[in-house]
Amino acid sequence: MKIKFLGTSAGWPLPRLGCTCELCSSTDPKDTRTRAQLLVNESILIDAGPDSYRHLTTLDPRKIKHILVSHEHPDHILGFWDLSHIYNNNQTINIHVTNHLASQINNIIGPHKKNLRMNIVDQNQPFMIENVKIEYFPVIHGKTPAWGIKLKESKIFIYITDFKRILPSQEKTVKHADYWAIDGSTLGKIGQGQGHISITDGIALANRYRIKQTYFVHIGHKTGSHKFLENHLAQKACKNFHISYDWLEINI
């Protein structure tokens, strides 16, 4: 699988509007982050936040054939308004989501469904997209229904941008994964939201579940610069832990 991190910020981009803190004043391009979104094999889009338009102006949006969605928060679905208007696109884009998510997305796109087809899938019921086996599995993200997304081609890649807890019933789904990209909204407890883990928590979880490679995504305002976080991981974790950044590509 070819994984491209289109966006890696939390609910608001970095730098934040009007902020002059050290992070928001950074000149390192890796500290400029748009909202979390992932592209798999050039054709599978995961999440569709308000930066979808910006991301796809640098790609060929007509290559997008499938869309998966982790949960209903605005930074993950507002981009459907723009995705419903891709010009010179004669093919249908298949949206594969749970029934709950389908209703939330329909509220955004309304009657603009000409090139979008909704496909309802059940959690913990794998399905195929091209050569990739996909599975939605439930996670705890405050009071909002949310899902991790497991993808398997030759290796396993798991994407969980927003979560506080993995249910005991779902631990077998994530254990021993080759790669996962997980919530990095905060470094520790400072600024940590009730529905999110921290990078410190994520290190512990990755070790507990014996994940081979961990990428932190959904990077928040209280984490520190990219360089700081990479140095932090070098000291507190090991070489198998990484801080993702916009337009990072990995092949697995």
mmCIF file of C-alpha atoms in Angstrom:
data_model
loop_
_atom_site.group_PDB
_atom_site.id
_atom_site.type_symbol
_atom_site.label_atom_id
_atom_site.label_comp_id
_atom_site.label_asym_id
_atom_site.label_seq_id
_atom_site.Cartn_x
_atom_site.Cartn_y
_atom_site.Cartn_z
ATOM 1 C CA MET A 1 0.000 0.000 0.000
ATOM 2 C CA LYS A 2 1.030 3.554 -0.671
ATOM 3 C CA ILE A 3 0.031 5.865 2.187
ATOM 4 C CA LYS A 4 0.061 9.641 1.742
ATOM 5 C CA PHE A 5 -0.665 11.904 4.718
ATOM 6 C CA LEU A 6 -2.468 14.842 3.092
ATOM 7 C CA GLY A 7 -3.179 16.584 6.400
ATOM 8 C CA THR A 8 -1.935 15.927 9.929
ATOM 9 C CA SER A 9 -3.412 18.589 12.230
ATOM 10 C CA ALA A 10 -6.152 18.289 14.807
ATOM 11 C CA GLY A 11 -9.501 20.095 14.426
ATOM 12 C CA TRP A 12 -7.946 23.435 13.453
ATOM 13 C CA PRO A 13 -4.915 23.908 11.192
ATOM 14 C CA LEU A 14 -1.457 25.003 12.316
ATOM 15 C CA PRO A 15 -0.502 27.787 12.606
ATOM 16 C CA ARG A 16 -3.693 28.883 14.377
ATOM 17 C CA LEU A 17 -5.306 32.138 13.280
ATOM 18 C CA GLY A 18 -3.940 35.094 15.224
ATOM 19 C CA CYS A 19 -1.544 33.035 17.351
ATOM 20 C CA THR A 20 2.104 34.046 17.742
ATOM 21 C CA CYS A 21 3.313 31.212 19.995
ATOM 22 C CA GLU A 22 6.575 29.434 19.217
ATOM 23 C CA LEU A 23 4.822 26.659 17.292
ATOM 24 C CA CYS A 24 2.618 28.999 15.268
ATOM 25 C CA SER A 25 5.620 31.236 14.493
ATOM 26 C CA SER A 26 7.770 28.336 13.289
ATOM 27 C CA THR A 27 9.361 28.576 9.840
ATOM 28 C CA ASP A 28 9.726 24.801 9.564
ATOM 29 C CA PRO A 29 7.336 23.665 6.791
ATOM 30 C CA LYS A 30 6.592 20.522 8.805
ATOM 31 C CA ASP A 31 4.911 22.728 11.425
ATOM 32 C CA THR A 32 2.339 23.927 8.878
ATOM 33 C CA ARG A 33 -0.443 21.384 9.132
ATOM 34 C CA THR A 34 -3.862 21.043 7.554
ATOM 35 C CA ARG A 35 -6.648 18.902 8.984
ATOM 36 C CA ALA A 36 -6.136 15.156 9.104
ATOM 37 C CA GLN A 37 -6.752 13.302 5.853
ATOM 38 C CA LEU A 38 -5.156 10.259 4.274
ATOM 39 C CA LEU A 39 -4.834 8.951 0.717
ATOM 40 C CA VAL A 40 -4.312 5.238 0.066
ATOM 41 C CA ASN A 41 -3.085 3.894 -3.272
ATOM 42 C CA GLU A 42 -3.992 7.225 -4.921
ATOM 43 C CA SER A 43 -7.685 6.244 -5.017
ATOM 44 C CA ILE A 44 -8.969 5.727 -1.441
ATOM 45 C CA LEU A 45 -9.547 8.888 0.599
ATOM 46 C CA ILE A 46 -9.877 8.577 4.372
ATOM 47 C CA ASP A 47 -11.853 11.425 5.934
ATOM 48 C CA ALA A 48 -13.144 14.470 4.092
ATOM 49 C CA GLY A 49 -12.569 17.556 6.194
ATOM 50 C CA PRO A 50 -12.693 21.199 5.090
ATOM 51 C CA ASP A 51 -9.141 21.041 3.716
ATOM 52 C CA SER A 52 -10.156 18.438 1.120
ATOM 53 C CA TYR A 53 -10.445 21.127 -1.559
ATOM 54 C CA ARG A 54 -6.959 22.437 -0.799
ATOM 55 C CA HIS A 55 -5.444 18.946 -0.803
ATOM 56 C CA LEU A 56 -7.057 17.829 -4.030
ATOM 57 C CA THR A 57 -6.075 20.929 -6.000
ATOM 58 C CA THR A 58 -2.522 19.556 -5.920
ATOM 59 C CA LEU A 59 -3.657 16.056 -6.979
ATOM 60 C CA ASP A 60 -5.989 14.722 -9.657
ATOM 61 C CA PRO A 61 -9.352 14.482 -7.840
ATOM 62 C CA ARG A 62 -10.705 12.300 -10.653
ATOM 63 C CA LYS A 63 -8.545 9.456 -9.336
ATOM 64 C CA ILE A 64 -10.566 9.317 -6.107
ATOM 65 C CA LYS A 65 -12.820 6.270 -6.333
ATOM 66 C CA HIS A 66 -13.614 5.525 -2.692
ATOM 67 C CA ILE A 67 -14.004 7.460 0.571
ATOM 68 C CA LEU A 68 -13.901 6.151 4.147
ATOM 69 C CA VAL A 69 -14.809 8.240 7.214
ATOM 70 C CA SER A 70 -13.750 7.844 10.848
ATOM 71 C CA HIS A 71 -16.478 9.936 12.529
ATOM 72 C CA GLU A 72 -18.898 12.815 12.091
ATOM 73 C CA HIS A 73 -17.016 15.815 13.501
ATOM 74 C CA PRO A 74 -16.776 18.800 11.105
ATOM 75 C CA ASP A 75 -13.009 18.494 10.597
ATOM 76 C CA HIS A 76 -13.669 15.041 9.110
ATOM 77 C CA ILE A 77 -16.772 15.508 6.931
ATOM 78 C CA LEU A 78 -17.284 19.150 5.858
ATOM 79 C CA GLY A 79 -15.284 18.553 2.685
ATOM 80 C CA PHE A 80 -18.079 16.478 1.199
ATOM 81 C CA TRP A 81 -19.630 19.735 -0.008
ATOM 82 C CA ASP A 82 -16.660 20.221 -2.369
ATOM 83 C CA LEU A 83 -16.296 16.534 -3.194
ATOM 84 C CA SER A 84 -19.839 16.561 -4.554
ATOM 85 C CA HIS A 85 -18.643 18.982 -7.275
ATOM 86 C CA ILE A 86 -15.688 17.454 -9.113
ATOM 87 C CA TYR A 87 -15.803 18.634 -12.706
ATOM 88 C CA ASN A 88 -14.964 16.441 -15.710
ATOM 89 C CA ASN A 89 -15.470 13.399 -13.533
ATOM 90 C CA ASN A 90 -17.667 10.775 -15.144
ATOM 91 C CA GLN A 91 -17.138 8.038 -12.584
ATOM 92 C CA THR A 92 -18.961 7.458 -9.336
ATOM 93 C CA ILE A 93 -17.169 7.944 -6.023
ATOM 94 C CA ASN A 94 -18.219 5.253 -3.555
ATOM 95 C CA ILE A 95 -18.599 6.363 0.063
ATOM 96 C CA HIS A 96 -18.252 3.357 2.390
ATOM 97 C CA VAL A 97 -19.570 4.235 5.836
ATOM 98 C CA THR A 98 -21.703 2.986 8.710
ATOM 99 C CA ASN A 99 -25.382 3.829 8.667
ATOM 100 C CA HIS A 100 -24.877 6.492 11.349
ATOM 101 C CA LEU A 101 -22.223 8.288 9.316
ATOM 102 C CA ALA A 102 -24.291 8.103 6.130
ATOM 103 C CA SER A 103 -27.041 10.219 7.684
ATOM 104 C CA GLN A 104 -24.543 12.853 8.859
ATOM 105 C CA ILE A 105 -22.909 13.076 5.434
ATOM 106 C CA ASN A 106 -26.275 13.330 3.696
ATOM 107 C CA ASN A 107 -27.007 16.411 5.813
ATOM 108 C CA ILE A 108 -24.015 18.106 4.158
ATOM 109 C CA ILE A 109 -24.339 17.068 0.539
ATOM 110 C CA GLY A 110 -28.140 17.263 0.434
ATOM 111 C CA PRO A 111 -29.336 16.794 -3.151
ATOM 112 C CA HIS A 112 -25.810 17.078 -4.600
ATOM 113 C CA LYS A 113 -25.248 13.358 -5.051
ATOM 114 C CA LYS A 114 -24.753 13.009 -8.780
ATOM 115 C CA ASN A 115 -21.316 11.406 -8.584
ATOM 116 C CA LEU A 116 -21.507 10.057 -5.037
ATOM 117 C CA ARG A 117 -22.863 6.647 -4.059
ATOM 118 C CA MET A 118 -23.464 5.737 -0.432
ATOM 119 C CA ASN A 119 -22.528 2.181 0.547
ATOM 120 C CA ILE A 120 -23.552 1.118 4.043
ATOM 121 C CA VAL A 121 -21.109 -1.168 5.849
ATOM 122 C CA ASP A 122 -21.248 -2.785 9.286
ATOM 123 C CA GLN A 123 -18.554 -2.482 11.915
ATOM 124 C CA ASN A 124 -16.319 -5.544 12.302
ATOM 125 C CA GLN A 125 -17.496 -6.825 8.917
ATOM 126 C CA PRO A 126 -14.541 -6.725 6.463
ATOM 127 C CA PHE A 127 -15.113 -5.731 2.846
ATOM 128 C CA MET A 128 -12.867 -5.341 -0.183
ATOM 129 C CA ILE A 129 -11.874 -2.203 -2.089
ATOM 130 C CA GLU A 130 -9.764 -3.237 -5.056
ATOM 131 C CA ASN A 131 -7.013 -5.365 -3.429
ATOM 132 C CA VAL A 132 -7.375 -3.882 0.046
ATOM 133 C CA LYS A 133 -9.349 -5.530 2.831
ATOM 134 C CA ILE A 134 -11.114 -2.892 4.958
ATOM 135 C CA GLU A 135 -12.687 -3.124 8.402
ATOM 136 C CA TYR A 136 -14.344 -0.488 10.583
ATOM 137 C CA PHE A 137 -14.070 -1.125 14.320
ATOM 138 C CA PRO A 138 -15.612 0.989 17.093
ATOM 139 C CA VAL A 139 -13.488 3.124 19.433
ATOM 140 C CA ILE A 140 -14.403 5.449 22.298
ATOM 141 C CA HIS A 141 -14.223 9.160 21.391
ATOM 142 C CA GLY A 142 -16.214 10.930 24.100
ATOM 143 C CA LYS A 143 -19.925 10.758 23.308
ATOM 144 C CA THR A 144 -19.397 10.771 19.528
ATOM 145 C CA PRO A 145 -19.623 7.439 17.689
ATOM 146 C CA ALA A 146 -16.213 6.858 16.109
ATOM 147 C CA TRP A 147 -14.332 4.106 14.327
ATOM 148 C CA GLY A 148 -10.814 3.002 13.654
ATOM 149 C CA ILE A 149 -10.166 1.856 10.104
ATOM 150 C CA LYS A 150 -8.089 -1.248 9.435
ATOM 151 C CA LEU A 151 -6.606 -1.816 5.979
ATOM 152 C CA LYS A 152 -4.816 -4.964 4.876
ATOM 153 C CA GLU A 153 -3.063 -5.620 1.611
ATOM 154 C CA SER A 154 0.267 -7.391 2.060
ATOM 155 C CA LYS A 155 0.601 -5.716 5.488
ATOM 156 C CA ILE A 156 -1.777 -4.191 8.027
ATOM 157 C CA PHE A 157 -2.229 -0.425 8.438
ATOM 158 C CA ILE A 158 -4.626 0.995 11.047
ATOM 159 C CA TYR A 159 -5.879 4.592 11.185
ATOM 160 C CA ILE A 160 -7.402 6.013 14.387
ATOM 161 C CA THR A 161 -7.226 9.794 14.452
ATOM 162 C CA ASP A 162 -9.609 10.523 17.367
ATOM 163 C CA PHE A 163 -10.057 8.216 20.329
ATOM 164 C CA LYS A 164 -9.769 7.939 24.076
ATOM 165 C CA ARG A 165 -9.969 4.195 24.452
ATOM 166 C CA ILE A 166 -9.855 0.980 22.476
ATOM 167 C CA LEU A 167 -12.558 -1.384 23.635
ATOM 168 C CA PRO A 168 -11.408 -4.724 25.078
ATOM 169 C CA SER A 169 -13.539 -6.449 22.448
ATOM 170 C CA GLN A 170 -11.509 -4.712 19.704
ATOM 171 C CA GLU A 171 -8.008 -5.323 21.016
ATOM 172 C CA LYS A 172 -7.563 -8.386 18.830
ATOM 173 C CA THR A 173 -8.242 -6.185 15.797
ATOM 174 C CA VAL A 174 -5.251 -3.942 16.454
ATOM 175 C CA LYS A 175 -2.713 -6.259 18.098
ATOM 176 C CA HIS A 176 0.508 -6.897 16.174
ATOM 177 C CA ALA A 177 -0.386 -4.515 13.339
ATOM 178 C CA ASP A 178 2.500 -3.634 11.032
ATOM 179 C CA TYR A 179 1.669 0.092 11.050
ATOM 180 C CA TRP A 180 -0.800 2.396 12.689
ATOM 181 C CA ALA A 181 -1.406 6.151 12.630
ATOM 182 C CA ILE A 182 -2.990 7.361 15.857
ATOM 183 C CA ASP A 183 -4.167 10.388 17.813
ATOM 184 C CA GLY A 184 -1.366 12.809 18.722
ATOM 185 C CA SER A 185 -3.501 15.750 19.804
ATOM 186 C CA THR A 186 -1.319 16.515 22.832
ATOM 187 C CA LEU A 187 2.044 15.499 24.205
ATOM 188 C CA GLY A 188 0.696 14.776 27.689
ATOM 189 C CA LYS A 189 -2.167 16.017 29.822
ATOM 190 C CA ILE A 190 -1.715 19.732 29.018
ATOM 191 C CA GLY A 191 -4.516 20.666 26.615
ATOM 192 C CA GLN A 192 -5.764 17.083 26.390
ATOM 193 C CA GLY A 193 -9.409 16.767 25.380
ATOM 194 C CA GLN A 194 -11.727 14.271 27.037
ATOM 195 C CA GLY A 195 -12.096 12.290 23.821
ATOM 196 C CA HIS A 196 -8.392 11.992 22.992
ATOM 197 C CA ILE A 197 -5.276 10.143 24.005
ATOM 198 C CA SER A 198 -1.902 11.882 24.199
ATOM 199 C CA ILE A 199 1.371 10.983 22.514
ATOM 200 C CA THR A 200 2.518 9.645 25.886
ATOM 201 C CA ASP A 201 -0.562 7.396 25.996
ATOM 202 C CA GLY A 202 0.043 6.341 22.399
ATOM 203 C CA ILE A 203 3.575 5.167 23.121
ATOM 204 C CA ALA A 204 2.240 2.951 25.895
ATOM 205 C CA LEU A 205 -0.563 1.572 23.731
ATOM 206 C CA ALA A 206 1.771 0.787 20.830
ATOM 207 C CA ASN A 207 4.064 -1.121 23.144
ATOM 208 C CA ARG A 208 1.129 -2.906 24.767
ATOM 209 C CA TYR A 209 -0.290 -4.039 21.430
ATOM 210 C CA ARG A 210 3.141 -4.697 19.905
ATOM 211 C CA ILE A 211 2.637 -2.422 16.908
ATOM 212 C CA LYS A 212 5.686 -2.526 14.649
ATOM 213 C CA GLN A 213 5.600 1.099 13.397
ATOM 214 C CA THR A 214 3.665 4.004 14.928
ATOM 215 C CA TYR A 215 2.910 7.356 13.274
ATOM 216 C CA PHE A 216 1.295 10.119 15.307
ATOM 217 C CA VAL A 217 -1.270 12.210 13.439
ATOM 218 C CA HIS A 218 -3.978 14.747 14.379
ATOM 219 C CA ILE A 219 -1.240 16.898 15.921
ATOM 220 C CA GLY A 220 -2.578 19.634 18.197
ATOM 221 C CA HIS A 221 -1.623 23.119 19.278
ATOM 222 C CA LYS A 222 -0.143 22.104 22.647
ATOM 223 C CA THR A 223 2.238 19.417 21.441
ATOM 224 C CA GLY A 224 5.347 21.369 20.423
ATOM 225 C CA SER A 225 7.181 21.727 17.121
ATOM 226 C CA HIS A 226 7.833 18.825 14.768
ATOM 227 C CA LYS A 227 11.546 18.905 15.625
ATOM 228 C CA PHE A 228 10.792 18.929 19.355
ATOM 229 C CA LEU A 229 8.418 15.973 19.020
ATOM 230 C CA GLU A 230 10.892 13.938 16.973
ATOM 231 C CA ASN A 231 13.537 14.550 19.632
ATOM 232 C CA HIS A 232 11.029 13.618 22.335
ATOM 233 C CA LEU A 233 10.296 10.287 20.651
ATOM 234 C CA ALA A 234 14.006 9.591 20.240
ATOM 235 C CA GLN A 235 14.412 9.967 24.005
ATOM 236 C CA LYS A 236 11.169 8.419 25.268
ATOM 237 C CA ALA A 237 10.390 5.747 22.685
ATOM 238 C CA CYS A 238 12.452 4.154 19.895
ATOM 239 C CA LYS A 239 13.133 4.381 16.183
ATOM 240 C CA ASN A 240 9.777 2.753 15.391
ATOM 241 C CA PHE A 241 7.829 5.856 16.502
ATOM 242 C CA HIS A 242 7.354 8.792 14.133
ATOM 243 C CA ILE A 243 5.656 12.185 13.891
ATOM 244 C CA SER A 244 3.765 12.440 10.606
ATOM 245 C CA TYR A 245 3.625 15.662 8.601
ATOM 246 C CA ASP A 246 1.632 16.928 5.637
ATOM 247 C CA TRP A 247 2.497 15.129 2.377
ATOM 248 C CA LEU A 248 4.571 12.437 4.062
ATOM 249 C CA GLU A 249 4.485 9.257 1.959
ATOM 250 C CA ILE A 250 5.188 5.734 3.148
ATOM 251 C CA ASN A 251 5.056 2.469 1.213
ATOM 252 C CA ILE A 252 4.168 -0.649 3.141
#
